[in-house]
CSV table of C-alpha atoms in Angstrom, one decimal:
chain,number,residue,atom,x,y,z
A,27,UNK,CA,-12.5,20.7,10.2
A,28,UNK,CA,-9.6,18.3,10.6
A,29,UNK,CA,-9.7,17.3,6.9
A,30,UNK,CA,-8.5,20.7,5.9
A,31,UNK,CA,-5.2,20.3,7.7
A,32,UNK,CA,-4.8,16.5,7.0
A,33,UNK,CA,-4.6,15.9,3.3
A,34,UNK,CA,-5.0,12.2,2.5
A,35,UNK,CA,-3.3,10.2,-0.2
A,36,UNK,CA,-5.3,7.2,-1.6
A,37,UNK,CA,-4.0,4.5,-3.9
A,38,UNK,CA,-6.3,4.6,-6.9
A,39,UNK,CA,-6.5,1.2,-8.6
A,40,UNK,CA,-7.6,3.0,-11.8
A,41,UNK,CA,-4.4,5.0,-12.1
A,42,UNK,CA,-2.1,2.6,-10.3
A,43,UNK,CA,-0.8,5.4,-8.2
A,44,UNK,CA,-1.3,7.2,-4.9
A,45,UNK,CA,-3.2,10.3,-5.5
A,46,UNK,CA,-4.0,13.4,-3.3
A,47,UNK,CA,-7.6,13.0,-2.2
A,48,UNK,CA,-10.0,15.8,-2.9
A,49,UNK,CA,-13.8,15.2,-2.5
A,50,UNK,CA,-16.0,16.1,-5.4
A,51,UNK,CA,-18.1,18.3,-3.1
A,52,UNK,CA,-16.3,20.2,-0.3
A,53,UNK,CA,-16.8,18.5,3.0
A,54,UNK,CA,-18.9,15.6,1.6
A,55,UNK,CA,-17.9,12.1,0.5
A,56,UNK,CA,-19.9,9.5,-1.3
A,57,UNK,CA,-18.5,6.0,-0.7
A,58,UNK,CA,-19.9,2.7,-2.1
A,59,UNK,CA,-18.6,-0.7,-1.1
A,60,UNK,CA,-19.8,-4.0,-2.6
A,61,UNK,CA,-21.5,-5.9,0.2
A,62,UNK,CA,-22.1,-9.6,0.8
A,63,UNK,CA,-23.9,-12.1,-1.3
A,64,UNK,CA,-26.2,-13.6,1.3
A,65,UNK,CA,-26.5,-17.2,0.3
A,66,UNK,CA,-24.1,-18.5,2.9
A,67,UNK,CA,-22.2,-17.5,6.0
A,68,UNK,CA,-19.9,-14.5,5.6
A,69,UNK,CA,-16.3,-15.7,5.7
A,70,UNK,CA,-13.2,-14.2,7.3
A,71,UNK,CA,-12.0,-12.8,4.0
A,72,UNK,CA,-15.2,-10.8,3.7
A,73,UNK,CA,-14.8,-9.6,7.2
A,74,UNK,CA,-11.3,-8.4,6.5
A,75,UNK,CA,-12.5,-6.4,3.4
A,76,UNK,CA,-15.4,-4.8,5.2
A,77,UNK,CA,-13.3,-4.0,8.2
A,78,UNK,CA,-10.8,-2.1,6.0
A,79,UNK,CA,-13.6,0.1,4.7
A,80,UNK,CA,-15.1,0.4,8.2
A,81,UNK,CA,-11.8,1.9,9.3
A,82,UNK,CA,-11.7,4.2,6.3
A,83,UNK,CA,-15.3,5.3,7.0
A,84,UNK,CA,-14.4,5.9,10.6
A,85,UNK,CA,-11.4,8.0,9.8
A,86,UNK,CA,-13.2,10.2,7.2
A,87,UNK,CA,-15.8,10.9,9.9
A,88,UNK,CA,-13.1,11.6,12.4
A,89,UNK,CA,-11.7,14.3,10.0
A,90,UNK,CA,-15.1,15.9,9.9
A,91,UNK,CA,-16.3,14.8,6.5
A,92,UNK,CA,-20.0,14.2,6.0
A,93,UNK,CA,-19.9,10.7,4.6
A,94,UNK,CA,-22.7,8.8,2.8
A,95,UNK,CA,-21.5,5.2,3.0
A,96,UNK,CA,-23.5,2.8,0.9
A,97,UNK,CA,-22.9,-1.0,1.2
A,98,UNK,CA,-25.3,-3.2,-0.7
A,99,UNK,CA,-26.8,-6.6,0.0
A,100,UNK,CA,-26.8,-8.9,-3.0
A,101,UNK,CA,-29.9,-11.1,-2.6
A,102,UNK,CA,-30.7,-12.0,-6.2
A,103,UNK,CA,-29.2,-12.9,-9.5
A,104,UNK,CA,-25.6,-13.9,-8.5
A,105,UNK,CA,-24.5,-16.2,-11.4
A,106,UNK,CA,-21.1,-17.8,-11.3
A,107,UNK,CA,-21.1,-17.3,-15.0
A,108,UNK,CA,-23.4,-16.0,-17.7
A,109,UNK,CA,-24.3,-19.4,-19.1
A,110,UNK,CA,-26.2,-22.0,-17.1
A,111,UNK,CA,-28.8,-20.3,-14.9
A,112,UNK,CA,-28.6,-23.3,-12.6
A,113,UNK,CA,-25.3,-21.8,-11.4
A,114,UNK,CA,-27.3,-19.1,-9.6
A,115,UNK,CA,-26.0,-19.4,-6.0
A,116,UNK,CA,-29.3,-18.6,-4.5
A,117,UNK,CA,-31.0,-21.3,-6.5
A,118,UNK,CA,-28.4,-23.9,-5.4
A,119,UNK,CA,-28.8,-22.9,-1.7
A,120,UNK,CA,-32.6,-22.9,-1.7
A,121,UNK,CA,-32.5,-26.5,-3.1
A,122,UNK,CA,-29.8,-27.6,-0.6
A,123,UNK,CA,-31.6,-26.1,2.5
A,124,UNK,CA,-35.1,-26.7,1.2
A,125,UNK,CA,-36.0,-23.1,2.0
A,126,UNK,CA,-37.7,-20.2,0.1
A,127,UNK,CA,-35.2,-17.8,-1.4
A,128,UNK,CA,-36.0,-15.0,1.0
A,129,UNK,CA,-35.6,-17.4,3.9
A,130,UNK,CA,-32.1,-18.0,2.8
A,131,UNK,CA,-31.6,-14.3,2.3
A,132,UNK,CA,-32.9,-13.4,5.8
A,133,UNK,CA,-31.0,-16.2,7.5
A,134,UNK,CA,-27.6,-15.1,6.2
A,135,UNK,CA,-28.3,-11.4,6.3
A,136,UNK,CA,-29.0,-11.7,10.0
A,137,UNK,CA,-25.8,-13.8,10.5
A,138,UNK,CA,-23.8,-11.1,8.5
A,139,UNK,CA,-25.0,-8.3,10.8
A,140,UNK,CA,-24.4,-10.4,13.9
A,141,UNK,CA,-20.8,-11.0,12.9
A,142,UNK,CA,-20.1,-7.4,12.0
A,143,UNK,CA,-21.6,-6.3,15.3
A,144,UNK,CA,-19.2,-8.5,17.2
A,145,UNK,CA,-16.3,-6.8,15.4
A,146,UNK,CA,-17.7,-3.3,16.3
A,147,UNK,CA,-18.5,-2.2,12.8
A,148,UNK,CA,-20.4,1.1,12.2
A,149,UNK,CA,-23.5,0.5,10.1
A,150,UNK,CA,-23.4,2.1,6.7
A,151,UNK,CA,-25.6,5.1,5.9
A,152,UNK,CA,-27.7,3.0,3.5
A,153,UNK,CA,-27.8,-0.7,3.0
A,154,UNK,CA,-29.8,-1.3,-0.2
A,155,UNK,CA,-30.7,-4.7,-1.6
A,156,UNK,CA,-30.7,-5.9,-5.2
A,157,UNK,CA,-34.3,-7.2,-5.0
A,158,UNK,CA,-35.4,-3.8,-3.8
A,159,UNK,CA,-34.0,-2.1,-6.9
A,160,UNK,CA,-35.3,-4.2,-9.8
A,161,UNK,CA,-37.2,-1.3,-11.3
A,162,UNK,CA,-34.0,0.8,-11.3
A,163,UNK,CA,-32.0,-2.0,-13.0
A,164,UNK,CA,-34.6,-2.5,-15.7
A,165,UNK,CA,-34.6,1.3,-16.4
A,166,UNK,CA,-30.8,1.1,-16.8
A,167,UNK,CA,-31.0,-1.8,-19.2
A,168,UNK,CA,-33.6,0.0,-21.3
A,169,UNK,CA,-31.2,3.0,-21.5
A,170,UNK,CA,-28.3,0.8,-22.5
A,171,UNK,CA,-30.4,-0.9,-25.2
A,172,UNK,CA,-31.6,2.5,-26.5
A,173,UNK,CA,-28.0,3.7,-26.6
A,174,UNK,CA,-26.9,0.6,-28.6
A,175,UNK,CA,-24.6,-0.7,-25.8
A,176,UNK,CA,-26.8,-3.7,-25.2
A,177,UNK,CA,-28.9,-6.2,-27.2
A,178,UNK,CA,-31.7,-8.6,-26.5
A,179,UNK,CA,-31.2,-12.3,-27.2
A,180,UNK,CA,-33.8,-15.1,-26.4
A,181,UNK,CA,-35.3,-13.0,-23.6
A,182,UNK,CA,-31.9,-12.2,-22.1
A,183,UNK,CA,-30.1,-8.9,-22.4
A,184,UNK,CA,-26.3,-8.6,-22.8
A,185,UNK,CA,-23.8,-5.7,-22.7
A,186,UNK,CA,-22.0,-5.4,-26.0
A,187,UNK,CA,-18.3,-5.1,-25.1
A,188,UNK,CA,-17.0,-4.7,-28.7
A,189,UNK,CA,-19.5,-2.0,-29.5
A,190,UNK,CA,-18.5,-0.2,-26.3
A,191,UNK,CA,-14.8,-0.4,-27.3
A,192,UNK,CA,-15.6,0.7,-30.9
A,193,UNK,CA,-16.7,4.0,-29.3
A,194,UNK,CA,-13.4,4.4,-27.6
A,195,UNK,CA,-14.6,3.7,-24.1
A,196,UNK,CA,-11.9,1.1,-23.3
A,197,UNK,CA,-13.4,-2.0,-21.5
A,198,UNK,CA,-10.5,-3.4,-19.4
A,199,UNK,CA,-9.1,-0.1,-18.2
A,200,UNK,CA,-9.3,-0.9,-14.5
A,201,UNK,CA,-7.4,-4.1,-14.9
A,202,UNK,CA,-5.1,-3.1,-17.8
A,203,UNK,CA,-6.5,-5.7,-20.1
A,204,UNK,CA,-7.5,-5.3,-23.8
A,205,UNK,CA,-10.4,-7.0,-25.5
A,206,UNK,CA,-8.2,-9.4,-27.5
A,207,UNK,CA,-6.7,-10.7,-24.2
A,208,UNK,CA,-10.1,-11.1,-22.7
A,209,UNK,CA,-11.3,-12.9,-25.8
A,210,UNK,CA,-8.4,-15.3,-25.6
A,211,UNK,CA,-9.1,-16.1,-21.9
A,212,UNK,CA,-12.9,-16.5,-22.3
A,213,UNK,CA,-14.1,-20.0,-21.4
A,214,UNK,CA,-16.6,-21.9,-23.5
A,215,UNK,CA,-19.8,-21.8,-21.4
A,216,UNK,CA,-23.3,-23.1,-22.0
A,217,UNK,CA,-25.4,-20.3,-23.3
A,218,UNK,CA,-22.6,-18.5,-25.1
A,219,UNK,CA,-24.4,-18.9,-28.3
A,220,UNK,CA,-26.9,-16.2,-27.1
A,221,UNK,CA,-24.1,-13.7,-27.1
A,222,UNK,CA,-22.6,-11.8,-30.1
A,223,UNK,CA,-19.2,-11.9,-28.4
A,224,UNK,CA,-17.9,-14.3,-25.8
A,225,UNK,CA,-16.8,-11.4,-23.5
A,226,UNK,CA,-20.2,-9.8,-23.4
A,227,UNK,CA,-21.9,-10.0,-20.0
A,228,UNK,CA,-25.4,-10.4,-18.8
A,229,UNK,CA,-27.6,-7.5,-17.8
A,230,UNK,CA,-30.8,-9.6,-17.6
A,231,UNK,CA,-31.2,-13.3,-17.8
A,232,UNK,CA,-34.3,-15.1,-19.1
A,233,UNK,CA,-35.5,-17.4,-16.3
A,234,UNK,CA,-36.1,-21.0,-17.0
A,235,UNK,CA,-39.3,-22.6,-15.7
A,236,UNK,CA,-37.4,-24.1,-12.8
A,237,UNK,CA,-35.8,-20.8,-11.7
A,238,UNK,CA,-37.4,-19.5,-8.5
A,239,UNK,CA,-36.4,-15.9,-8.3
A,240,UNK,CA,-37.9,-14.1,-11.3
A,241,UNK,CA,-39.4,-10.7,-12.2
A,242,UNK,CA,-41.5,-9.3,-15.0
A,243,UNK,CA,-39.6,-7.2,-17.5
A,244,UNK,CA,-40.0,-5.8,-21.1
A,245,UNK,CA,-38.0,-8.9,-22.2
A,246,UNK,CA,-40.1,-11.5,-20.3
A,247,UNK,CA,-39.7,-13.0,-16.9
A,248,UNK,CA,-36.1,-13.1,-15.7
A,249,UNK,CA,-33.7,-11.8,-13.1
A,250,UNK,CA,-30.9,-9.1,-13.2
A,251,UNK,CA,-27.2,-9.8,-13.9
A,252,UNK,CA,-24.9,-9.5,-10.9
A,253,UNK,CA,-22.9,-6.5,-12.1
A,254,UNK,CA,-25.9,-4.3,-12.8
A,255,UNK,CA,-27.2,-4.0,-9.3
A,256,UNK,CA,-24.2,-2.0,-8.0
A,257,UNK,CA,-24.5,0.5,-10.8
A,258,UNK,CA,-28.2,1.0,-10.1
A,259,UNK,CA,-27.8,1.4,-6.4
A,260,UNK,CA,-24.6,3.5,-6.4
A,261,UNK,CA,-26.0,6.0,-8.9
A,262,UNK,CA,-29.4,6.2,-7.1
A,263,UNK,CA,-27.9,7.1,-3.8
A,264,UNK,CA,-24.5,8.7,-4.7
A,265,UNK,CA,-25.1,10.2,-8.2
A,266,UNK,CA,-23.6,9.5,-11.5
A,267,UNK,CA,-20.1,10.5,-10.3
A,268,UNK,CA,-19.0,9.8,-6.7
A,269,UNK,CA,-15.8,9.8,-4.6
A,270,UNK,CA,-14.9,6.3,-3.6
A,271,UNK,CA,-15.8,2.8,-4.7
A,272,UNK,CA,-14.4,-0.1,-2.7
A,273,UNK,CA,-14.4,-3.9,-2.5
A,274,UNK,CA,-12.2,-6.9,-2.4
A,275,UNK,CA,-9.4,-7.5,-4.9
A,276,UNK,CA,-11.3,-10.4,-6.3
A,277,UNK,CA,-14.0,-8.0,-7.6
A,278,UNK,CA,-11.7,-5.9,-9.8
A,279,UNK,CA,-12.5,-8.2,-12.7
A,280,UNK,CA,-15.0,-8.6,-14.0
A,281,UNK,CA,-17.4,-7.0,-11.5
A,282,UNK,CA,-15.9,-3.5,-11.2
A,283,UNK,CA,-14.8,-3.5,-14.8
A,284,UNK,CA,-18.4,-4.0,-15.8
A,285,UNK,CA,-19.6,-1.3,-13.4
A,286,UNK,CA,-17.3,1.2,-15.1
A,287,UNK,CA,-18.5,0.2,-18.5
A,288,UNK,CA,-22.2,0.4,-17.4
A,289,UNK,CA,-21.7,3.8,-15.9
A,290,UNK,CA,-19.8,5.2,-18.9
A,291,UNK,CA,-22.3,3.7,-21.3
A,292,UNK,CA,-25.3,5.2,-19.4
A,293,UNK,CA,-23.9,8.6,-18.5
A,294,UNK,CA,-21.0,9.3,-20.8
A,295,UNK,CA,-18.4,9.5,-18.1
A,296,UNK,CA,-16.5,7.4,-15.5
A,297,UNK,CA,-18.7,6.8,-12.4
A,298,UNK,CA,-16.0,6.9,-9.7
A,299,UNK,CA,-13.1,9.1,-8.8
A,300,UNK,CA,-11.1,6.7,-6.6
A,301,UNK,CA,-11.2,2.9,-6.9
A,302,UNK,CA,-10.0,1.1,-3.8
A,303,UNK,CA,-9.4,-2.6,-3.3
A,304,UNK,CA,-8.6,-4.6,-0.2
A,305,UNK,CA,-6.3,-7.6,-0.5
A,306,UNK,CA,-7.0,-11.2,0.4
A,307,UNK,CA,-6.8,-13.1,3.7
A,308,UNK,CA,-4.8,-16.4,3.9
A,309,UNK,CA,-4.4,-18.9,6.7
A,310,UNK,CA,-1.2,-20.7,7.6
A,311,UNK,CA,0.3,-19.4,4.3
A,312,UNK,CA,-2.4,-20.9,2.2
A,313,UNK,CA,-5.5,-19.7,0.5
A,314,UNK,CA,-8.6,-20.3,2.6
A,315,UNK,CA,-10.9,-22.8,0.8
A,316,UNK,CA,-13.7,-25.2,1.9
A,317,UNK,CA,-12.5,-27.7,-0.7
A,318,UNK,CA,-9.0,-28.0,0.9
A,319,UNK,CA,-10.2,-27.8,4.5
A,320,UNK,CA,-8.0,-24.7,5.1
A,321,UNK,CA,-11.1,-22.8,6.1
A,322,UNK,CA,-12.5,-21.2,9.3
A,323,UNK,CA,-15.6,-19.1,9.9
A,324,UNK,CA,-15.5,-15.9,12.0
A,325,UNK,CA,-17.5,-17.4,14.9
A,326,UNK,CA,-15.2,-20.4,15.0
A,327,UNK,CA,-12.2,-18.1,15.5
A,328,UNK,CA,-14.0,-16.3,18.3
A,329,UNK,CA,-15.4,-19.3,20.1
A,330,UNK,CA,-12.3,-21.5,19.7
A,331,UNK,CA,-14.2,-24.4,18.1
A,332,UNK,CA,-11.7,-25.1,15.3
A,333,UNK,CA,-8.7,-27.3,14.6
A,334,UNK,CA,-6.3,-24.4,13.7
A,335,UNK,CA,-6.0,-22.2,16.8
A,336,UNK,CA,-5.1,-23.2,20.3
A,337,UNK,CA,-7.7,-21.0,22.0
A,338,UNK,CA,-10.6,-18.6,21.4
A,339,UNK,CA,-9.8,-15.0,20.4
A,340,UNK,CA,-11.9,-12.0,21.4
A,341,UNK,CA,-13.2,-10.0,18.5
A,342,UNK,CA,-11.1,-7.0,19.7
A,343,UNK,CA,-8.0,-9.2,19.2
A,344,UNK,CA,-9.1,-10.3,15.7
A,345,UNK,CA,-9.8,-6.7,14.7
A,346,UNK,CA,-6.4,-5.6,16.1
A,347,UNK,CA,-4.6,-8.4,14.2
A,348,UNK,CA,-6.3,-7.6,10.9
A,349,UNK,CA,-5.5,-3.9,11.1
A,350,UNK,CA,-1.8,-4.6,11.8
A,351,UNK,CA,-1.6,-5.3,8.0
A,352,UNK,CA,-2.1,-2.7,5.4
A,353,UNK,CA,-5.5,-3.1,3.6
A,354,UNK,CA,-3.7,-3.5,0.2
A,355,UNK,CA,-1.4,-6.3,1.6
A,356,UNK,CA,-2.1,-10.0,1.8
A,357,UNK,CA,-2.8,-10.8,5.4
A,358,UNK,CA,-1.9,-14.3,6.7
A,359,UNK,CA,-3.4,-15.4,10.0
A,360,UNK,CA,-2.0,-18.3,12.0
A,361,UNK,CA,-2.0,-19.4,15.6
A,362,UNK,CA,1.3,-17.7,16.2
A,363,UNK,CA,0.1,-14.5,14.6
A,364,UNK,CA,-3.0,-14.4,16.7
A,365,UNK,CA,-1.1,-15.1,19.9
A,366,UNK,CA,1.4,-12.4,19.1
A,367,UNK,CA,-1.4,-9.9,18.4
A,368,UNK,CA,-3.1,-10.8,21.6
A,369,UNK,CA,0.1,-10.1,23.6
A,370,UNK,CA,0.7,-6.8,21.8
A,371,UNK,CA,-2.9,-5.7,22.2
A,372,UNK,CA,-2.9,-6.5,26.0
A,373,UNK,CA,0.4,-4.5,26.3
A,374,UNK,CA,-1.3,-1.5,24.6
A,375,UNK,CA,-4.5,-1.7,26.7
A,376,UNK,CA,-2.5,-1.9,29.9
A,377,UNK,CA,-0.9,1.4,29.1
A,378,UNK,CA,-4.4,2.8,28.2
A,379,UNK,CA,-5.5,1.8,31.7
A,380,UNK,CA,-2.7,3.8,33.2
A,381,UNK,CA,-3.3,6.9,31.0
A,382,UNK,CA,-6.1,8.5,33.1
A,383,UNK,CA,-4.0,8.3,36.3
A,384,UNK,CA,-0.9,10.1,35.0
A,385,UNK,CA,0.2,13.1,37.0
A,386,UNK,CA,0.9,16.4,35.2
A,387,UNK,CA,4.1,18.3,35.7
A,388,UNK,CA,5.0,21.9,35.1
A,389,UNK,CA,7.1,21.2,32.0
A,390,UNK,CA,7.1,18.5,29.2
A,391,UNK,CA,10.1,16.4,28.3
A,392,UNK,CA,8.4,14.8,25.4
A,393,UNK,CA,7.5,16.5,22.1
A,394,UNK,CA,3.9,15.1,22.1
A,395,UNK,CA,2.7,17.3,19.3
A,396,UNK,CA,5.3,15.8,16.8
A,397,UNK,CA,4.1,12.3,17.9
A,398,UNK,CA,0.5,13.3,17.3
A,399,UNK,CA,1.4,14.5,13.8
A,400,UNK,CA,3.2,11.2,13.1
A,401,UNK,CA,0.0,9.4,13.9
A,402,UNK,CA,-1.9,11.5,11.3
A,403,UNK,CA,0.9,11.2,8.8
A,404,UNK,CA,0.7,7.4,9.0
A,405,UNK,CA,-3.1,7.2,8.5
A,406,UNK,CA,-3.1,9.9,5.8
A,407,UNK,CA,-0.7,7.9,3.7
A,408,UNK,CA,-3.3,5.6,2.1
A,409,UNK,CA,-4.7,4.6,5.5
A,410,UNK,CA,-1.5,2.9,6.7
A,411,UNK,CA,-2.8,1.2,9.9
A,412,UNK,CA,0.4,-0.8,10.6
A,413,UNK,CA,2.4,2.4,10.9
A,414,UNK,CA,-0.3,4.1,12.9
A,415,UNK,CA,-0.4,1.1,15.3
A,416,UNK,CA,3.4,1.4,15.7
A,417,UNK,CA,2.9,5.1,16.6
A,418,UNK,CA,0.3,4.0,19.2
A,419,UNK,CA,2.8,1.7,20.8
A,420,UNK,CA,5.2,4.6,20.9
A,421,UNK,CA,2.5,6.5,22.7
A,422,UNK,CA,2.1,3.6,25.1
A,423,UNK,CA,5.9,3.8,25.8
A,424,UNK,CA,5.5,7.5,26.6
A,425,UNK,CA,2.7,6.6,29.0
A,426,UNK,CA,4.9,4.1,30.8
A,427,UNK,CA,7.8,6.5,31.0
A,428,UNK,CA,5.7,9.3,32.5
A,429,UNK,CA,4.1,6.8,34.9
A,430,UNK,CA,7.6,5.7,36.0
A,431,UNK,CA,8.7,9.3,36.6
A,432,UNK,CA,11.3,9.1,33.8
A,433,UNK,CA,9.6,11.6,31.6
A,434,UNK,CA,7.1,14.4,32.2
A,435,UNK,CA,4.1,16.0,30.5
A,436,UNK,CA,2.1,19.2,31.3
A,437,UNK,CA,-1.6,18.9,31.8
A,438,UNK,CA,-2.2,20.3,28.2
A,439,UNK,CA,0.2,17.7,26.7
A,440,UNK,CA,-1.4,14.9,28.8
A,441,UNK,CA,-4.7,15.8,27.3
A,442,UNK,CA,-3.2,15.7,23.8
A,443,UNK,CA,-1.7,12.3,24.5
A,444,UNK,CA,-5.0,11.0,26.0
A,445,UNK,CA,-7.2,12.3,23.2
A,446,UNK,CA,-4.9,11.1,20.4
A,447,UNK,CA,-4.6,7.6,21.9
A,448,UNK,CA,-8.3,7.3,22.5
A,449,UNK,CA,-9.3,8.8,19.1
A,450,UNK,CA,-7.2,6.5,17.0
A,451,UNK,CA,-7.5,3.3,19.0
A,452,UNK,CA,-11.3,3.4,19.7
A,453,UNK,CA,-12.8,5.8,17.1
A,454,UNK,CA,-10.6,5.2,14.0
A,455,UNK,CA,-9.4,1.6,14.4
A,456,UNK,CA,-12.7,0.7,16.0
A,457,UNK,CA,-11.4,-1.3,19.0
A,458,UNK,CA,-14.2,-1.7,21.5
A,459,UNK,CA,-13.3,0.1,24.7
A,460,UNK,CA,-14.1,-2.8,27.1
A,461,UNK,CA,-12.3,-5.1,29.4
A,462,UNK,CA,-11.5,-8.5,27.8
A,463,UNK,CA,-12.3,-11.1,30.3
A,464,UNK,CA,-10.1,-14.2,30.7
A,465,UNK,CA,-12.2,-17.3,31.3
A,466,UNK,CA,-9.5,-18.8,33.6
A,467,UNK,CA,-9.2,-15.6,35.6
A,468,UNK,CA,-13.0,-15.5,36.0
A,469,UNK,CA,-13.0,-19.1,37.2
A,470,UNK,CA,-10.2,-18.4,39.7
A,471,UNK,CA,-12.1,-15.4,41.0
A,472,UNK,CA,-15.2,-17.5,41.4
A,473,UNK,CA,-13.3,-20.1,43.4
A,474,UNK,CA,-11.7,-17.5,45.7
A,475,UNK,CA,-15.1,-15.9,46.3
A,476,UNK,CA,-16.5,-19.3,47.2
A,477,UNK,CA,-13.7,-19.9,49.7
A,478,UNK,CA,-14.2,-16.4,51.2
A,479,UNK,CA,-17.8,-17.3,51.8
A,480,UNK,CA,-16.8,-20.6,53.3
A,481,UNK,CA,-14.4,-18.8,55.6
A,482,UNK,CA,-17.1,-16.3,56.6
A,483,UNK,CA,-19.4,-19.1,57.4
A,484,UNK,CA,-16.6,-20.8,59.5
A,485,UNK,CA,-16.1,-17.5,61.4
A,486,UNK,CA,-19.8,-17.1,62.0
A,487,UNK,CA,-19.7,-20.6,63.5
A,488,UNK,CA,-16.7,-19.7,65.6
A,489,UNK,CA,-14.6,-22.3,63.7
A,490,UNK,CA,-11.5,-20.0,63.7
A,491,UNK,CA,-9.2,-22.9,63.0
A,492,UNK,CA,-10.9,-23.5,59.6
A,493,UNK,CA,-11.1,-19.8,58.9
A,494,UNK,CA,-7.4,-19.4,59.5
A,495,UNK,CA,-6.6,-22.5,57.4
A,496,UNK,CA,-8.5,-21.1,54.4
A,497,UNK,CA,-6.7,-17.8,54.7
A,498,UNK,CA,-3.2,-19.3,55.2
A,499,UNK,CA,-3.6,-21.8,52.3
A,500,UNK,CA,-4.7,-19.1,49.9
A,501,UNK,CA,-1.8,-16.9,51.1
A,502,UNK,CA,0.6,-19.8,50.3
A,503,UNK,CA,-0.8,-19.8,46.7
A,504,UNK,CA,-0.1,-16.1,46.4
A,505,UNK,CA,-3.7,-14.9,47.1
A,506,UNK,CA,-3.9,-12.5,50.0
A,507,UNK,CA,-7.2,-11.8,51.9
A,508,UNK,CA,-7.9,-8.5,53.5
A,509,UNK,CA,-10.7,-8.1,56.0
A,510,UNK,CA,-12.5,-4.7,56.2
A,511,UNK,CA,-15.7,-3.0,57.2
A,512,UNK,CA,-17.2,-3.7,53.8
A,513,UNK,CA,-16.3,-7.4,53.9
A,514,UNK,CA,-13.3,-9.4,52.7
A,515,UNK,CA,-11.4,-8.7,49.5
A,516,UNK,CA,-8.5,-10.4,47.9
A,517,UNK,CA,-5.4,-9.6,45.7
A,518,UNK,CA,-3.2,-11.8,43.7
């Protein structure tokens, strides 16, 4: 197994350091990533986060690990705060679109999968939904109440943060915050009078008569708090202690902090060994926001129907651009950045096209094995895709040098070069191995084919003057026709 000879370092948000990765169970990895809240179209920032973990998933598989990758769908109970239940995003969207809640869920779940398919994502091992795990969430709440970590108030149930800290369990450890700081920064929200302490968070909310999504519980009809679902689903499918928990940087607090507290309070120990967080995506140096207008959907970037970019960009180009930044770095996209990525990508793919036709020599003049190790060293260092891509460009340079006869590789070394380039570019980075068509080129080919047919018709009619005129005018434009037994072909 490759993982035995390729130790990985992972930046663990919990410790604030890069740590040597060792799986809890030899050869097996449990990884949980917080998935989308399907009340609206998935945005590019989400795509960037999920793409980072898709790459990590791919690399772990490449190393030979057996990975159970769980990425949930949040389809219920997503409150913007613990106060006004009318702030439930699903409730807002159902009213706006005049749809049933599950119609909203289905509409945006389908869109989410469609977008991820375009970017060549591998599906997770399990994709559970919050509504499909209400029973498990209720069971967790009952356990927290029984252990005196939660209390019932007016049909709602809240996690008792101060009680948790009194027992030395340190709420705020992931974000290096203390309870006093959290108390000082707590906003005054409607419904706070239900809580013992302002920083307590909802495990279950009592549903008002107008609230559509509701379930029976020991505390009356209501719906689960947002933070609880991930604890319920991760422990069900990965156990009480698993290897990797990932998500966007925006989920560090309060979502992941609450998950740690829930896990410790239920099971007496931290639920996750390595916490990983992908950084945010900006556009033209500014945060993307609907309110400011600095905002674009994934499909608008792909089809070119937007006011920010000069052209449409193939999903391969977008994926390549995103992975040129380290997952923990802020990534800024702009027209200039996308055009530059496209040029670099095309240069890389041109060398890949040459790779299969390289001729082997009796000796090698390039140390291809050291280069291969450099590729692994890059990705093993906290999944450093920018350095890996730089090494792939180095591989492309080798390809061109060998093709030009300036360097040489044996057949064995050619296979190492070919396998390494293909494995990292297509299997690990997830670039789709397909030709990217240029619409203008396709149109040009169509016009030339039409003229070839017109010329054939002229020749069939013995109108050789017209036939020669079409041939000569195309030649003057740099397009050469070649007549053969199989018909007429052209080259530019």
